[in-house]
mmCIF file of C-alpha atoms and ligand atoms in Angstrom:
data_model
loop_
_atom_site.group_PDB
_atom_site.id
_atom_site.type_symbol
_atom_site.label_atom_id
_atom_site.label_comp_id
_atom_site.label_asym_id
_atom_site.label_seq_id
_atom_site.Cartn_x
_atom_site.Cartn_y
_atom_site.Cartn_z
ATOM 1 C CA MET A 194 -21.212 7.806 7.120
ATOM 2 C CA ASN A 195 -22.544 9.747 4.765
ATOM 3 C CA LYS A 196 -20.766 11.526 1.532
ATOM 4 C CA SER A 197 -19.015 14.253 2.995
ATOM 5 C CA GLY A 198 -16.945 12.448 4.933
ATOM 6 C CA ALA A 199 -13.565 12.213 4.275
ATOM 7 C CA ILE A 200 -11.768 8.618 3.101
ATOM 8 C CA GLY A 201 -9.318 6.987 5.776
ATOM 9 C CA LEU A 202 -6.203 4.858 4.339
ATOM 10 C CA PHE A 203 -3.581 3.957 6.508
ATOM 11 C CA ASP A 204 0.322 2.869 6.595
ATOM 12 C CA SER A 205 3.332 1.441 8.071
ATOM 13 C CA GLY A 206 4.886 5.072 7.106
ATOM 14 C CA ILE A 207 5.148 6.587 3.403
ATOM 15 C CA GLY A 208 3.959 4.204 1.436
ATOM 16 C CA GLY A 209 0.710 4.694 1.631
ATOM 17 C CA LEU A 210 1.104 8.141 0.140
ATOM 18 C CA THR A 211 1.460 5.976 -3.448
ATOM 19 C CA VAL A 212 -2.017 5.144 -2.864
ATOM 20 C CA SER A 213 -2.851 8.675 -1.808
ATOM 21 C CA LYS A 214 -1.689 10.089 -5.134
ATOM 22 C CA VAL A 215 -3.540 7.315 -6.759
ATOM 23 C CA ILE A 216 -7.018 8.680 -4.941
ATOM 24 C CA ASN A 217 -5.962 12.075 -5.272
ATOM 25 C CA THR A 218 -5.800 11.440 -9.395
ATOM 26 C CA ILE A 219 -8.605 9.277 -9.570
ATOM 27 C CA LEU A 220 -11.128 10.692 -6.907
ATOM 28 C CA PRO A 221 -10.051 14.463 -6.442
ATOM 29 C CA GLU A 222 -13.171 15.264 -5.314
ATOM 30 C CA GLU A 223 -12.921 13.535 -1.754
ATOM 31 C CA ALA A 224 -10.917 14.407 1.449
ATOM 32 C CA THR A 225 -8.629 11.903 2.775
ATOM 33 C CA ILE A 226 -7.347 11.653 6.152
ATOM 34 C CA TYR A 227 -4.230 9.736 6.128
ATOM 35 C CA PHE A 228 -2.807 7.513 9.085
ATOM 36 C CA GLY A 229 1.025 6.548 8.840
ATOM 37 C CA ASP A 230 1.584 4.343 12.211
ATOM 38 C CA THR A 231 5.512 5.822 11.978
ATOM 39 C CA ALA A 232 6.154 5.052 15.924
ATOM 40 C CA HIS A 233 5.946 0.967 14.527
ATOM 41 C CA VAL A 234 7.694 1.185 10.903
ATOM 42 C CA PRO A 235 8.434 -1.690 9.247
ATOM 43 C CA TYR A 236 5.603 -3.479 9.381
ATOM 44 C CA GLY A 237 7.839 -6.387 7.893
ATOM 45 C CA GLN A 238 8.735 -8.472 10.078
ATOM 46 C CA ARG A 239 6.181 -7.810 13.083
ATOM 47 C CA SER A 240 3.995 -10.832 13.756
ATOM 48 C CA ALA A 241 -0.031 -11.363 12.874
ATOM 49 C CA ASP A 242 -1.163 -10.858 16.550
ATOM 50 C CA GLU A 243 1.214 -7.424 16.902
ATOM 51 C CA LEU A 244 -0.112 -6.403 13.280
ATOM 52 C CA LEU A 245 -3.878 -6.968 13.580
ATOM 53 C CA GLY A 246 -3.186 -4.617 17.380
ATOM 54 C CA PHE A 247 -1.816 -1.983 15.284
ATOM 55 C CA ALA A 248 -4.535 -2.051 12.272
ATOM 56 C CA ASP A 249 -7.405 -2.077 15.178
ATOM 57 C CA LYS A 250 -6.520 0.816 16.873
ATOM 58 C CA ILE A 251 -5.625 2.922 13.636
ATOM 59 C CA VAL A 252 -9.404 2.275 11.965
ATOM 60 C CA SER A 253 -10.572 2.468 15.505
ATOM 61 C CA PHE A 254 -8.796 6.377 14.965
ATOM 62 C CA LEU A 255 -10.220 6.462 12.204
ATOM 63 C CA ALA A 256 -13.409 5.678 12.290
ATOM 64 C CA GLY A 257 -13.579 7.850 15.283
ATOM 65 C CA GLN A 258 -12.989 10.972 12.950
ATOM 66 C CA GLY A 259 -16.093 10.637 10.712
ATOM 67 C CA VAL A 260 -14.423 8.935 7.884
ATOM 68 C CA LYS A 261 -17.312 6.729 4.985
ATOM 69 C CA TYR A 262 -14.917 4.283 4.129
ATOM 70 C CA ILE A 263 -11.205 2.770 4.812
ATOM 71 C CA PHE A 264 -8.576 1.957 2.761
ATOM 72 C CA PHE A 265 -5.875 -1.031 3.842
ATOM 73 C CA ALA A 266 -2.876 1.107 2.241
ATOM 74 C CA CYS A 267 -0.505 -1.448 3.399
ATOM 75 C CA ASN A 268 -0.152 -4.871 1.816
ATOM 76 C CA THR A 269 1.413 -6.511 5.170
ATOM 77 C CA SER A 270 -2.271 -5.053 7.326
ATOM 78 C CA SER A 271 -4.687 -5.935 4.322
ATOM 79 C CA ALA A 272 -3.209 -9.762 4.292
ATOM 80 C CA LEU A 273 -3.240 -9.763 7.649
ATOM 81 C CA SER A 274 -5.499 -7.842 9.664
ATOM 82 C CA LEU A 275 -7.992 -6.909 6.890
ATOM 83 C CA SER A 276 -10.667 -9.635 6.725
ATOM 84 C CA VAL A 277 -10.842 -9.600 10.422
ATOM 85 C CA LEU A 278 -11.359 -6.062 11.207
ATOM 86 C CA SER A 279 -13.833 -5.472 7.553
ATOM 87 C CA SER A 280 -16.765 -8.061 10.049
ATOM 88 C CA ARG A 281 -16.057 -5.903 13.629
ATOM 89 C CA TYR A 282 -16.478 -2.558 12.153
ATOM 90 C CA PRO A 283 -19.568 -1.067 10.234
ATOM 91 C CA LEU A 284 -17.316 1.000 7.799
ATOM 92 C CA PRO A 285 -16.371 -0.303 4.061
ATOM 93 C CA MET A 286 -12.774 -1.037 3.666
ATOM 94 C CA ILE A 287 -10.670 -2.903 1.101
ATOM 95 C CA GLY A 288 -7.566 -4.061 0.733
ATOM 96 C CA LEU A 289 -4.715 -4.021 -1.956
ATOM 97 C CA ILE A 290 -4.443 -8.050 -2.685
ATOM 98 C CA LYS A 291 -7.760 -9.025 -4.464
ATOM 99 C CA PRO A 292 -7.346 -5.940 -6.913
ATOM 100 C CA GLY A 293 -3.691 -6.635 -7.481
ATOM 101 C CA VAL A 294 -4.095 -10.143 -8.063
ATOM 102 C CA ALA A 295 -7.421 -9.434 -10.811
ATOM 103 C CA GLU A 296 -4.928 -6.735 -12.604
ATOM 104 C CA VAL A 297 -2.186 -9.041 -13.165
ATOM 105 C CA LEU A 298 -3.880 -11.920 -14.275
ATOM 106 C CA ARG A 299 -5.630 -9.523 -16.455
ATOM 107 C CA LEU A 300 -1.698 -8.472 -17.820
ATOM 108 C CA THR A 301 0.241 -11.833 -17.364
ATOM 109 C CA ARG A 302 1.066 -13.847 -20.836
ATOM 110 C CA ASN A 303 3.217 -16.888 -20.337
ATOM 111 C CA LYS A 304 1.544 -17.326 -16.362
ATOM 112 C CA LYS A 305 5.102 -17.043 -14.784
ATOM 113 C CA VAL A 306 4.199 -14.394 -11.781
ATOM 114 C CA GLY A 307 6.655 -12.550 -9.545
ATOM 115 C CA VAL A 308 5.408 -11.003 -6.170
ATOM 116 C CA ILE A 309 7.890 -8.469 -4.171
ATOM 117 C CA ALA A 310 6.315 -8.045 -0.760
ATOM 118 C CA THR A 311 7.386 -7.366 3.124
ATOM 119 C CA GLU A 312 8.027 -11.222 4.707
ATOM 120 C CA ALA A 313 5.194 -11.141 6.673
ATOM 121 C CA THR A 314 3.192 -10.902 3.130
ATOM 122 C CA VAL A 315 5.020 -13.542 1.945
ATOM 123 C CA ARG A 316 4.479 -16.143 4.943
ATOM 124 C CA SER A 317 0.859 -15.417 4.670
ATOM 125 C CA GLY A 318 0.888 -16.636 1.015
ATOM 126 C CA ALA A 319 -2.304 -13.897 0.082
ATOM 127 C CA TYR A 320 -1.011 -13.028 -3.622
ATOM 128 C CA GLU A 321 0.125 -16.574 -4.055
ATOM 129 C CA ASN A 322 -3.102 -17.902 -2.568
ATOM 130 C CA GLU A 323 -5.265 -15.392 -4.641
ATOM 131 C CA LEU A 324 -3.489 -16.381 -7.458
ATOM 132 C CA LYS A 325 -3.726 -20.069 -8.102
ATOM 133 C CA LYS A 326 -7.628 -19.455 -6.631
ATOM 134 C CA ARG A 327 -8.033 -17.395 -9.635
ATOM 135 C CA ASP A 328 -6.318 -19.723 -12.204
ATOM 136 C CA SER A 329 -4.201 -23.002 -11.166
ATOM 137 C CA SER A 330 -1.816 -23.237 -13.803
ATOM 138 C CA ILE A 331 -0.360 -19.773 -12.728
ATOM 139 C CA LYS A 332 3.507 -20.090 -11.339
ATOM 140 C CA VAL A 333 4.067 -17.572 -8.735
ATOM 141 C CA TYR A 334 7.737 -16.572 -7.437
ATOM 142 C CA SER A 335 7.515 -15.080 -4.089
ATOM 143 C CA GLN A 336 10.474 -13.153 -3.074
ATOM 144 C CA ALA A 337 10.300 -11.190 0.333
ATOM 145 C CA ALA A 338 12.691 -8.111 0.160
ATOM 146 C CA PRO A 339 13.203 -6.751 4.120
ATOM 147 C CA ARG A 340 15.831 -4.222 3.239
ATOM 148 C CA LEU A 341 13.552 -2.185 0.862
ATOM 149 C CA VAL A 342 11.351 -0.518 3.230
ATOM 150 C CA PRO A 343 13.968 1.144 6.107
ATOM 151 C CA LEU A 344 16.096 2.405 2.655
ATOM 152 C CA ILE A 345 12.617 3.603 1.630
ATOM 153 C CA GLU A 346 11.606 5.753 4.699
ATOM 154 C CA ALA A 347 15.250 6.687 4.652
ATOM 155 C CA GLY A 348 14.833 8.179 1.166
ATOM 156 C CA GLU A 349 17.639 5.997 -0.481
ATOM 157 C CA LEU A 350 15.748 5.890 -3.413
ATOM 158 C CA ASP A 351 18.548 5.620 -5.789
ATOM 159 C CA SER A 352 21.967 5.076 -3.317
ATOM 160 C CA PRO A 353 24.070 1.832 -3.573
ATOM 161 C CA ALA A 354 22.973 0.275 -1.160
ATOM 162 C CA ALA A 355 19.658 0.510 -2.807
ATOM 163 C CA VAL A 356 20.823 -0.915 -6.214
ATOM 164 C CA GLU A 357 22.491 -3.666 -4.611
ATOM 165 C CA ALA A 358 19.126 -4.823 -2.715
ATOM 166 C CA VAL A 359 16.563 -4.369 -5.480
ATOM 167 C CA ASN A 360 19.451 -6.659 -7.440
ATOM 168 C CA GLN A 361 19.819 -9.053 -4.800
ATOM 169 C CA TYR A 362 15.527 -9.357 -4.371
ATOM 170 C CA LEU A 363 15.265 -9.178 -8.422
ATOM 171 C CA CYS A 364 17.862 -10.898 -10.060
ATOM 172 C CA PRO A 365 16.267 -14.378 -8.999
ATOM 173 C CA LEU A 366 12.932 -13.335 -10.362
ATOM 174 C CA ARG A 367 14.713 -11.801 -14.102
ATOM 175 C CA GLU A 368 15.802 -15.330 -13.937
ATOM 176 C CA ALA A 369 12.375 -16.972 -13.631
ATOM 177 C CA GLY A 370 11.367 -15.771 -16.503
ATOM 178 C CA ILE A 371 8.820 -13.960 -14.980
ATOM 179 C CA ASP A 372 6.535 -11.388 -17.023
ATOM 180 C CA THR A 373 4.408 -9.455 -14.520
ATOM 181 C CA LEU A 374 5.696 -8.456 -11.060
ATOM 182 C CA VAL A 375 3.179 -7.312 -8.010
ATOM 183 C CA PHE A 376 4.687 -4.567 -5.772
ATOM 184 C CA GLY A 377 3.397 -6.513 -2.671
ATOM 185 C CA CYS A 378 4.127 -3.367 -0.910
ATOM 186 C CA THR A 379 2.864 0.026 -1.190
ATOM 187 C CA HIS A 380 6.436 1.306 -0.066
ATOM 188 C CA TYR A 381 8.298 0.221 -3.251
ATOM 189 C CA PRO A 382 6.654 2.142 -6.004
ATOM 190 C CA PHE A 383 9.118 4.800 -5.039
ATOM 191 C CA LEU A 384 12.169 2.761 -5.854
ATOM 192 C CA ALA A 385 9.912 1.990 -9.551
ATOM 193 C CA GLY A 386 12.738 3.292 -11.684
ATOM 194 C CA LEU A 387 15.402 1.363 -10.133
ATOM 195 C CA ILE A 388 12.521 -1.959 -10.442
ATOM 196 C CA ALA A 389 12.496 -1.126 -14.064
ATOM 197 C CA ASP A 390 15.967 -0.881 -14.798
ATOM 198 C CA VAL A 391 16.655 -4.216 -13.144
ATOM 199 C CA MET A 392 13.558 -5.944 -15.195
ATOM 200 C CA GLY A 393 13.949 -4.804 -18.143
ATOM 201 C CA PRO A 394 11.088 -4.243 -20.450
ATOM 202 C CA GLY A 395 9.734 -7.858 -21.090
ATOM 203 C CA VAL A 396 8.642 -7.610 -17.284
ATOM 204 C CA GLN A 397 5.301 -5.578 -16.808
ATOM 205 C CA LEU A 398 5.413 -3.849 -13.191
ATOM 206 C CA VAL A 399 1.988 -3.716 -11.125
ATOM 207 C CA ASP A 400 1.063 -1.223 -8.470
ATOM 208 C CA PRO A 401 -2.299 -2.718 -6.625
ATOM 209 C CA ALA A 402 -3.214 1.079 -6.479
ATOM 210 C CA GLY A 403 -4.869 1.782 -9.786
ATOM 211 C CA ALA A 404 -7.048 -1.420 -9.853
ATOM 212 C CA THR A 405 -7.937 -0.798 -5.833
ATOM 213 C CA VAL A 406 -8.548 2.913 -6.227
ATOM 214 C CA ARG A 407 -11.080 2.303 -9.894
ATOM 215 C CA GLN A 408 -12.920 -0.740 -7.308
ATOM 216 C CA ALA A 409 -13.387 1.285 -4.057
ATOM 217 C CA ALA A 410 -14.478 3.957 -6.697
ATOM 218 C CA ALA A 411 -17.135 2.081 -8.139
ATOM 219 C CA GLU A 412 -18.015 0.742 -4.490
ATOM 220 C CA MET A 413 -18.553 4.425 -3.037
ATOM 221 C CA ALA A 414 -21.035 5.294 -6.265
ATOM 222 C CA GLY A 415 -23.145 1.933 -5.599
ATOM 223 C CA LEU A 416 -23.335 2.579 -1.654
ATOM 224 C CA GLY A 417 -24.345 6.325 -2.336
ATOM 225 C CA LEU A 418 -20.667 7.728 -1.119
ATOM 226 C CA LEU A 419 -18.828 9.604 -3.444
ATOM 227 C CA ALA A 420 -18.255 13.529 -2.408
ATOM 228 C CA THR A 421 -20.189 15.500 -4.776
ATOM 229 C CA GLY A 422 -17.602 18.646 -4.580
ATOM 230 C CA GLY A 423 -18.074 21.915 -3.805
ATOM 231 C CA SER A 424 -17.121 25.301 -4.060
ATOM 232 C CA SER A 425 -13.867 24.362 -1.786
ATOM 233 C CA PRO A 426 -11.011 22.149 -2.767
ATOM 234 C CA PRO A 427 -11.244 19.108 -1.008
ATOM 235 C CA VAL A 428 -9.012 18.916 3.066
ATOM 236 C CA HIS A 429 -5.936 16.207 3.428
ATOM 237 C CA ARG A 430 -5.433 15.663 6.714
ATOM 238 C CA PHE A 431 -2.010 13.714 7.921
ATOM 239 C CA PHE A 432 -1.674 11.914 11.418
ATOM 240 C CA VAL A 433 1.720 10.054 12.257
ATOM 241 C CA SER A 434 2.620 7.957 15.634
ATOM 242 C CA GLY A 435 5.969 9.297 15.209
ATOM 243 C CA GLU A 436 7.255 12.065 14.283
ATOM 244 C CA PRO A 437 5.222 14.495 12.520
ATOM 245 C CA GLN A 438 8.007 16.535 11.357
ATOM 246 C CA ALA A 439 9.836 14.019 9.558
ATOM 247 C CA PHE A 440 6.718 12.468 7.961
ATOM 248 C CA ARG A 441 6.346 16.307 6.091
ATOM 249 C CA GLU A 442 9.369 16.385 4.838
ATOM 250 C CA GLN A 443 9.083 13.150 3.366
ATOM 251 C CA ALA A 444 5.389 13.899 1.948
ATOM 252 C CA ARG A 445 7.093 16.687 0.380
ATOM 253 C CA ARG A 446 9.606 14.920 -1.446
ATOM 254 C CA PHE A 447 7.582 12.265 -3.026
ATOM 255 C CA LEU A 448 4.305 14.376 -3.557
ATOM 256 C CA GLY A 449 6.078 17.513 -4.977
ATOM 257 C CA LYS A 450 4.334 19.544 -1.998
ATOM 258 C CA ASP A 451 3.773 20.748 1.176
ATOM 259 C CA VAL A 452 1.093 18.481 2.586
ATOM 260 C CA GLY A 453 0.591 21.283 5.756
ATOM 261 C CA PRO A 454 0.676 20.362 9.714
ATOM 262 C CA VAL A 455 1.174 16.548 10.212
ATOM 263 C CA THR A 456 -0.222 15.819 13.950
ATOM 264 C CA ARG A 457 0.912 13.408 16.016
ATOM 265 C CA ALA A 458 -1.541 11.394 16.943
ATOM 266 C CA GLU A 459 -0.992 8.360 20.122
ATOM 267 C CA LEU A 460 -2.444 5.037 18.755
HETATM 268 N N1 LIG B 622 4.022 -0.012 2.773
HETATM 269 C C1 LIG B 622 3.411 -1.613 3.787
HETATM 270 C C2 LIG B 622 2.884 -2.722 2.948
HETATM 271 O O1 LIG B 622 1.942 -2.784 1.611
HETATM 272 C C3 LIG B 622 4.477 -1.875 4.849
HETATM 273 C C4 LIG B 622 5.296 -2.131 4.357
HETATM 274 C C5 LIG B 622 6.121 -2.343 6.220
HETATM 275 O O2 LIG B 622 6.596 -1.497 7.443
HETATM 276 O O3 LIG B 622 7.021 -3.261 6.189
HETATM 277 O O4 LIG B 622 3.198 -3.909 3.182
#
């Protein structure tokens, strides 16, 4: 592990790009290696064992690429696989849930908090347990939103089906009177505009990526792992387990620039 290595990050698909974007903004000198497990997306309905198996292979792949730090840019893997894998590999790692919870607790005033996430994340209780551990008076309203990831992966960000699904999942949370809603899945910031319209101006939307990248930056600084910056710009490489060209196109649309060649890697 040394500071000239890249940061590794992974997700089931394009969701982790919402984290890449924040890494590139807060840590512009850092090279990154992204792994999208697009052969297995969506993760949300899979079992804990299956998810641990995928995450283990991805972490092993990233470690083999010499990364110095790993972001679980996927809440489902953060909830179900991070604690096991962080003791299995000698690499510093971070997930989204603890930093996301800290941000929610900083922002909520009425202590009624909504969590939208995949079925696996909701079932794990990861957000709810962490929120209640840190403040037992918090009321948590969790909503699994299984239709959203397939819509986002298909590029349906404002289709009638997307509008209908967002309304279906979020109206009950709005009715419950939450003042803060956390995006418990890295795909959901793709729908931030639609979600903001449904929730209205009284509800703060929390994307855990910002707090996560800030915490990781502090940890990396403490470990002497921050890139010092060179004359050439950092390189960002992308690997997927599925179709590379489709991912390249989705990434180009979201990031507003071509990410260059995307490489298929078998897990
Ligand atoms: N983006 C992921 C998450 O944050 C996974 C979503 C999925 O594949 O179902 O949970």
